[in-house]
Short mmCIF file of C-alpha atoms in Angstrom, two decimals:
data_model
loop_
_atom_site.label_atom_id
_atom_site.label_comp_id
_atom_site.label_asym_id
_atom_site.label_seq_id
_atom_site.Cartn_x
_atom_site.Cartn_y
_atom_site.Cartn_z
CA MET A 27 30.69 152.67 177.08
CA LYS A 28 31.65 149.12 176.14
CA ILE A 29 30.64 146.32 178.52
CA LEU A 30 31.73 142.67 178.47
CA PHE A 31 30.24 139.75 180.41
CA VAL A 32 32.33 136.61 181.00
CA CYS A 33 31.30 133.10 182.06
CA THR A 34 32.58 129.57 181.49
CA GLY A 35 31.40 128.46 178.04
CA ASN A 36 29.60 131.60 176.84
CA ILE A 37 26.34 129.83 176.07
CA CYS A 38 24.19 130.54 179.17
CA ARG A 39 24.98 133.15 181.82
CA SER A 40 27.05 135.71 179.96
CA PRO A 41 24.90 135.80 176.78
CA MET A 42 21.81 136.16 178.97
CA ALA A 43 23.41 139.00 180.95
CA GLU A 44 24.46 140.66 177.69
CA GLY A 45 20.98 140.30 176.22
CA ILE A 46 19.26 141.66 179.33
CA LEU A 47 21.55 144.68 179.57
CA ARG A 48 21.35 145.36 175.82
CA SER A 49 17.53 145.30 176.07
CA LYS A 50 17.50 147.69 179.05
CA LEU A 51 19.96 150.07 177.39
CA ARG A 52 17.92 150.15 174.19
CA LYS A 53 14.69 150.72 176.15
CA ASP A 54 16.24 153.64 178.01
CA GLY A 55 17.90 155.10 174.90
CA ILE A 56 21.42 154.69 176.28
CA GLN A 57 24.23 154.29 173.79
CA ALA A 58 26.55 151.45 174.78
CA GLU A 59 28.08 148.31 173.30
CA THR A 60 27.66 144.93 174.96
CA ASP A 61 29.36 141.61 174.33
CA SER A 62 30.03 138.35 176.12
CA CYS A 63 32.60 135.58 176.07
CA GLY A 64 33.87 132.59 178.01
CA PHE A 65 37.01 131.02 179.44
CA GLU A 66 36.56 127.47 178.11
CA SER A 67 36.87 126.53 174.45
CA PHE A 68 34.38 123.67 174.28
CA HIS A 69 31.51 125.87 173.00
CA ILE A 70 33.36 128.21 170.61
CA GLY A 71 31.11 128.94 167.64
CA ASP A 72 27.97 127.61 169.35
CA HIS A 73 24.76 129.56 169.80
CA PRO A 74 23.32 129.99 173.31
CA ASP A 75 21.86 126.96 175.04
CA ASN A 76 18.21 126.38 174.07
CA ARG A 77 17.11 126.83 177.68
CA ALA A 78 18.84 130.23 177.91
CA GLN A 79 17.25 131.28 174.62
CA SER A 80 13.82 130.13 175.83
CA VAL A 81 14.02 132.09 179.10
CA CYS A 82 15.17 135.21 177.28
CA ARG A 83 12.53 134.84 174.56
CA LYS A 84 9.80 134.56 177.23
CA ASN A 85 10.99 137.96 178.46
CA GLY A 86 11.12 139.60 175.02
CA ILE A 87 14.89 139.26 174.57
CA ASP A 88 16.46 137.56 171.55
CA ILE A 89 19.93 136.09 172.10
CA SER A 90 19.71 133.54 169.27
CA GLY A 91 22.24 135.39 167.11
CA HIS A 92 25.00 135.21 169.70
CA VAL A 93 28.02 133.03 168.88
CA ALA A 94 30.27 131.84 171.72
CA ARG A 95 33.85 133.08 171.81
CA LEU A 96 36.82 132.99 174.15
CA PHE A 97 38.03 135.84 176.33
CA ARG A 98 41.13 137.45 174.81
CA LYS A 99 43.75 139.58 176.54
CA GLN A 100 42.93 142.46 174.19
CA ASP A 101 39.43 142.49 175.72
CA PHE A 102 41.02 144.37 178.64
CA ASP A 103 41.81 147.18 176.20
CA ASN A 104 38.59 146.97 174.17
CA PHE A 105 36.06 147.21 177.03
CA ASP A 106 35.40 149.85 179.68
CA ARG A 107 33.78 147.38 182.09
CA ILE A 108 34.18 143.61 182.38
CA TYR A 109 31.78 141.65 184.59
CA VAL A 110 32.40 138.02 185.51
CA MET A 111 29.78 135.53 186.62
CA ASP A 112 31.59 133.99 189.61
CA ALA A 113 34.76 133.96 191.71
CA SER A 114 36.57 131.43 189.51
CA HIS A 115 36.10 133.70 186.51
CA TYR A 116 37.49 136.63 188.49
CA TYR A 117 40.51 134.51 189.38
CA ASN A 118 41.04 133.57 185.71
CA LEU A 119 40.66 137.19 184.63
CA SER A 120 43.14 138.31 187.31
CA ARG A 121 45.73 135.80 186.11
CA MET A 122 45.43 137.08 182.51
CA ALA A 123 45.65 140.77 183.38
CA ARG A 124 48.77 142.55 182.19
CA SER A 125 48.57 145.04 185.06
CA ALA A 126 46.75 145.70 188.30
CA ALA A 127 44.97 148.57 186.53
CA HIS A 128 43.11 146.06 184.35
CA ILE A 129 41.65 144.42 187.43
CA GLY A 130 41.00 147.64 189.33
CA ASN A 131 39.05 149.16 186.47
CA HIS A 132 36.94 146.14 185.63
#
């Protein structure tokens, strides 16, 4: 299973969601890949916001190695599940989908 989380700049919500799920999967011994990305380019290459890192660190989760990236159309093919952080992200994802199947399965 490959799971992708998507938010705006990929420095707060989606890296936190990725880190939390990755931690839970590891704890439960479940094999899965996680990743996150964003729709806006202004944080490409940045590490997660210090506040997001601090909250995660306080809960035993390290997201400091994450590097922000943009959502790509090929992500539809590379991930089994794609989770967005709000309705505007769902709208953006829907507009990029090559087929209704991409939206129905994610």
